[in-house]
Coordinates of N, CA and C in Angstrom, one line a residue:
M72 N 79.6 -25.7 84.4 CA 80.2 -25.8 83.1 C 80.5 -24.5 82.6
Q73 N 81.8 -24.5 82.1 CA 82.3 -23.2 81.6 C 81.9 -22.8 80.2
K74 N 81.5 -21.6 80.0 CA 81.1 -21.3 78.7 C 82.3 -20.6 77.9
R75 N 82.3 -21.0 76.7 CA 83.4 -20.4 75.8 C 82.8 -19.9 74.4
P76 N 81.8 -19.0 74.5 CA 81.2 -18.6 73.2 C 82.1 -18.0 72.2
R77 N 83.1 -17.3 72.6 CA 84.0 -16.6 71.5 C 84.9 -17.7 70.9
R78 N 85.5 -18.6 71.7 CA 86.3 -19.7 71.0 C 85.4 -20.5 70.2
S79 N 84.3 -21.0 70.6 CA 83.4 -21.8 69.9 C 82.9 -21.1 68.7
G80 N 82.6 -19.8 68.8 CA 82.1 -19.1 67.6 C 83.2 -19.0 66.6
R81 N 84.3 -18.8 66.9 CA 85.4 -18.7 66.1 C 85.8 -20.0 65.3
A82 N 85.6 -21.2 66.1 CA 85.8 -22.6 65.6 C 84.8 -22.7 64.6
F83 N 83.5 -22.5 64.9 CA 82.5 -22.7 64.0 C 82.6 -21.9 62.7
E84 N 83.0 -20.8 62.7 CA 83.3 -19.9 61.7 C 84.4 -20.5 60.8
R85 N 85.3 -21.0 61.4 CA 86.5 -21.7 60.7 C 86.0 -22.9 60.0
L86 N 85.1 -23.7 60.6 CA 84.5 -24.9 60.0 C 83.8 -24.4 58.9
V87 N 83.0 -23.4 58.9 CA 82.2 -23.0 57.8 C 83.1 -22.5 56.5
S88 N 84.2 -21.8 56.9 CA 85.2 -21.3 56.0 C 85.9 -22.4 55.3
I89 N 86.2 -23.5 56.1 CA 86.8 -24.8 55.4 C 85.8 -25.3 54.5
M90 N 84.6 -25.4 54.8 CA 83.6 -26.1 54.0 C 83.5 -25.2 52.6
A91 N 83.4 -23.9 52.9 CA 83.3 -23.0 51.6 C 84.5 -23.3 50.8
T92 N 85.7 -23.4 51.2 CA 86.9 -23.7 50.6 C 86.8 -25.0 49.8
L93 N 86.4 -26.0 50.5 CA 86.3 -27.4 49.9 C 85.3 -27.3 48.7
R94 N 84.3 -26.4 48.8 CA 83.3 -26.4 47.7 C 83.7 -25.4 46.6
S95 N 84.8 -24.7 46.8 CA 85.2 -23.7 45.9 C 85.9 -24.4 44.6
E96 N 86.0 -23.5 43.7 CA 86.8 -24.0 42.4 C 88.2 -24.5 42.7
Q97 N 88.8 -23.9 43.7 CA 90.1 -24.5 44.2 C 90.0 -25.7 45.1
G98 N 88.9 -26.0 45.4 CA 88.6 -27.1 46.4 C 88.6 -28.4 45.9
C99 N 88.0 -29.3 46.7 CA 88.0 -30.7 46.4 C 87.0 -31.1 45.4
P100 N 87.4 -31.8 44.3 CA 86.5 -32.1 43.3 C 85.3 -33.0 43.8
W101 N 85.6 -33.9 44.7 CA 84.6 -34.9 45.3 C 83.6 -34.0 46.0
D102 N 84.1 -33.1 46.9 CA 83.0 -32.1 47.6 C 82.3 -31.3 46.7
R103 N 82.8 -30.8 45.7 CA 82.1 -30.0 44.6 C 81.0 -30.6 44.0
K104 N 81.1 -32.1 43.8 CA 80.1 -32.8 43.1 C 78.9 -33.2 43.9
Q105 N 79.1 -32.9 45.3 CA 78.1 -33.5 46.1 C 76.7 -32.6 46.0
T106 N 75.6 -33.3 46.4 CA 74.3 -32.7 46.5 C 73.7 -33.2 47.9
H107 N 72.5 -32.5 48.2 CA 71.8 -33.1 49.4 C 71.5 -34.5 49.2
E108 N 71.1 -35.0 48.0 CA 70.8 -36.4 47.9 C 72.0 -37.2 47.9
S109 N 73.2 -36.9 47.3 CA 74.3 -37.7 47.4 C 74.9 -37.8 48.8
L110 N 74.7 -36.9 49.7 CA 75.2 -36.7 51.0 C 74.2 -37.4 52.0
R111 N 73.1 -37.8 51.6 CA 72.1 -38.2 52.5 C 72.6 -39.6 53.2
P112 N 73.3 -40.5 52.5 CA 73.7 -41.8 53.2 C 74.8 -41.4 54.2
F113 N 75.6 -40.4 54.0 CA 76.7 -40.1 55.0 C 76.1 -39.5 56.2
L114 N 75.1 -38.6 56.1 CA 74.3 -38.0 57.2 C 73.7 -39.1 58.1
I115 N 73.1 -40.0 57.4 CA 72.5 -41.1 58.2 C 73.5 -42.0 58.8
E116 N 74.5 -42.3 58.1 CA 75.6 -43.1 58.8 C 76.2 -42.5 60.0
E117 N 76.5 -41.1 59.9 CA 77.0 -40.4 61.0 C 76.0 -40.3 62.2
A118 N 74.8 -40.1 61.9 CA 73.8 -40.1 63.0 C 73.7 -41.5 63.7
Y119 N 73.7 -42.6 62.9 CA 73.6 -43.8 63.5 C 74.9 -44.1 64.4
E120 N 76.1 -43.6 63.9 CA 77.2 -43.7 64.7 C 77.2 -43.0 66.1
L121 N 76.5 -41.8 66.0 CA 76.4 -41.1 67.2 C 75.4 -41.8 68.2
I122 N 74.2 -42.2 67.5 CA 73.3 -43.0 68.4 C 73.9 -44.2 69.0
D123 N 74.7 -44.9 68.3 CA 75.3 -46.1 68.7 C 76.3 -45.8 70.0
A124 N 77.0 -44.7 69.8 CA 77.9 -44.2 70.9 C 77.0 -43.9 72.2
I125 N 75.9 -43.2 72.0 CA 75.0 -43.0 73.1 C 74.5 -44.2 73.8
D126 N 74.0 -45.1 73.0 CA 73.4 -46.3 73.4 C 74.3 -47.1 74.2
K127 N 75.6 -47.1 73.7 CA 76.6 -48.0 74.4 C 77.4 -47.2 75.5
R128 N 76.9 -46.0 75.8 CA 77.5 -45.1 76.8 C 79.1 -45.0 76.6
R129 N 79.3 -44.8 75.3 CA 80.9 -44.5 75.0 C 81.0 -42.9 75.0
I130 N 81.0 -42.3 76.2 CA 81.0 -41.0 76.3 C 82.3 -40.4 75.7
K131 N 83.3 -41.0 75.7 CA 84.5 -40.5 75.1 C 84.5 -40.4 73.6
D132 N 83.6 -41.1 73.0 CA 83.4 -41.0 71.5 C 82.3 -39.9 71.1
L133 N 81.7 -39.4 72.0 CA 80.7 -38.4 71.6 C 81.2 -37.1 70.9
P134 N 82.4 -36.6 71.5 CA 82.8 -35.4 70.8 C 83.1 -35.7 69.3
G135 N 83.8 -36.7 69.0 CA 83.9 -37.0 67.6 C 82.8 -37.3 66.7
E136 N 81.9 -38.1 67.3 CA 80.6 -38.4 66.6 C 79.8 -37.2 66.4
L137 N 79.7 -36.3 67.4 CA 79.0 -35.1 67.3 C 79.7 -34.1 66.3
G138 N 81.0 -34.1 66.1 CA 81.8 -33.5 65.2 C 81.5 -33.8 63.8
D139 N 81.2 -35.2 63.7 CA 81.0 -35.7 62.4 C 79.5 -35.4 61.8
V140 N 78.6 -35.3 62.8 CA 77.2 -35.0 62.4 C 77.3 -33.4 62.1
L141 N 77.9 -32.6 63.0 CA 78.0 -31.2 62.7 C 78.6 -30.9 61.4
F142 N 79.6 -31.7 61.0 CA 80.2 -31.5 59.6 C 79.1 -31.7 58.6
Q143 N 78.5 -32.8 58.7 CA 77.4 -33.1 57.8 C 76.4 -32.0 57.5
C144 N 76.0 -31.4 58.7 CA 75.0 -30.3 58.9 C 75.6 -29.1 58.1
V145 N 76.9 -28.7 58.4 CA 77.4 -27.7 57.8 C 77.6 -27.8 56.2
F146 N 77.9 -29.1 55.9 CA 77.9 -29.4 54.4 C 76.6 -29.2 53.7
H147 N 75.5 -29.6 54.2 CA 74.2 -29.3 53.8 C 73.9 -27.9 53.7
A148 N 74.3 -27.2 54.9 CA 73.9 -25.7 54.9 C 74.7 -25.0 53.8
Q149 N 76.0 -25.4 53.6 CA 76.7 -24.8 52.6 C 76.2 -25.0 51.3
L150 N 75.6 -26.1 50.8 CA 74.9 -26.4 49.6 C 73.6 -25.4 49.5
A151 N 72.9 -25.3 50.6 CA 71.8 -24.4 50.5 C 72.2 -22.9 50.5
A152 N 73.3 -22.5 51.1 CA 73.8 -21.1 51.0 C 74.3 -20.8 49.6
E153 N 74.9 -21.7 49.0 CA 75.3 -21.5 47.5 C 74.2 -21.2 46.7
K154 N 72.9 -21.7 47.0 CA 71.7 -21.5 46.2 C 70.9 -20.2 46.8
N155 N 71.5 -19.6 47.8 CA 70.9 -18.4 48.4 C 69.6 -18.8 49.1
R156 N 69.5 -20.0 49.6 CA 68.4 -20.4 50.3 C 68.4 -19.9 51.8
F157 N 69.5 -19.9 52.3 CA 69.7 -19.3 53.7 C 71.2 -19.1 53.8
D158 N 71.5 -18.3 55.0 CA 72.8 -18.1 55.3 C 73.2 -19.0 56.5
I159 N 74.4 -19.6 56.6 CA 75.1 -20.4 57.7 C 75.2 -19.6 58.8
L160 N 75.9 -18.4 58.7 CA 76.2 -17.7 59.9 C 75.2 -16.6 60.1

């Protein structure tokens, strides 16, 4: 398997930057209103969709489902970073 740490690292940094923009004053009103508690159902839903793809051996769906779970993780991490609980990067 070929490793692509630089490309992957830049892509992850871009995702974190997009999330910060979505949560900013110039960002999306819906995203700005969210809390860990309000996002909980979305994280659960995305995790179940990933598990379903794994259980049904839908390998072609894994990148998208993993991306959805990662997006939820970054969303929660951004919320915590805004409260200075920890850094994402």
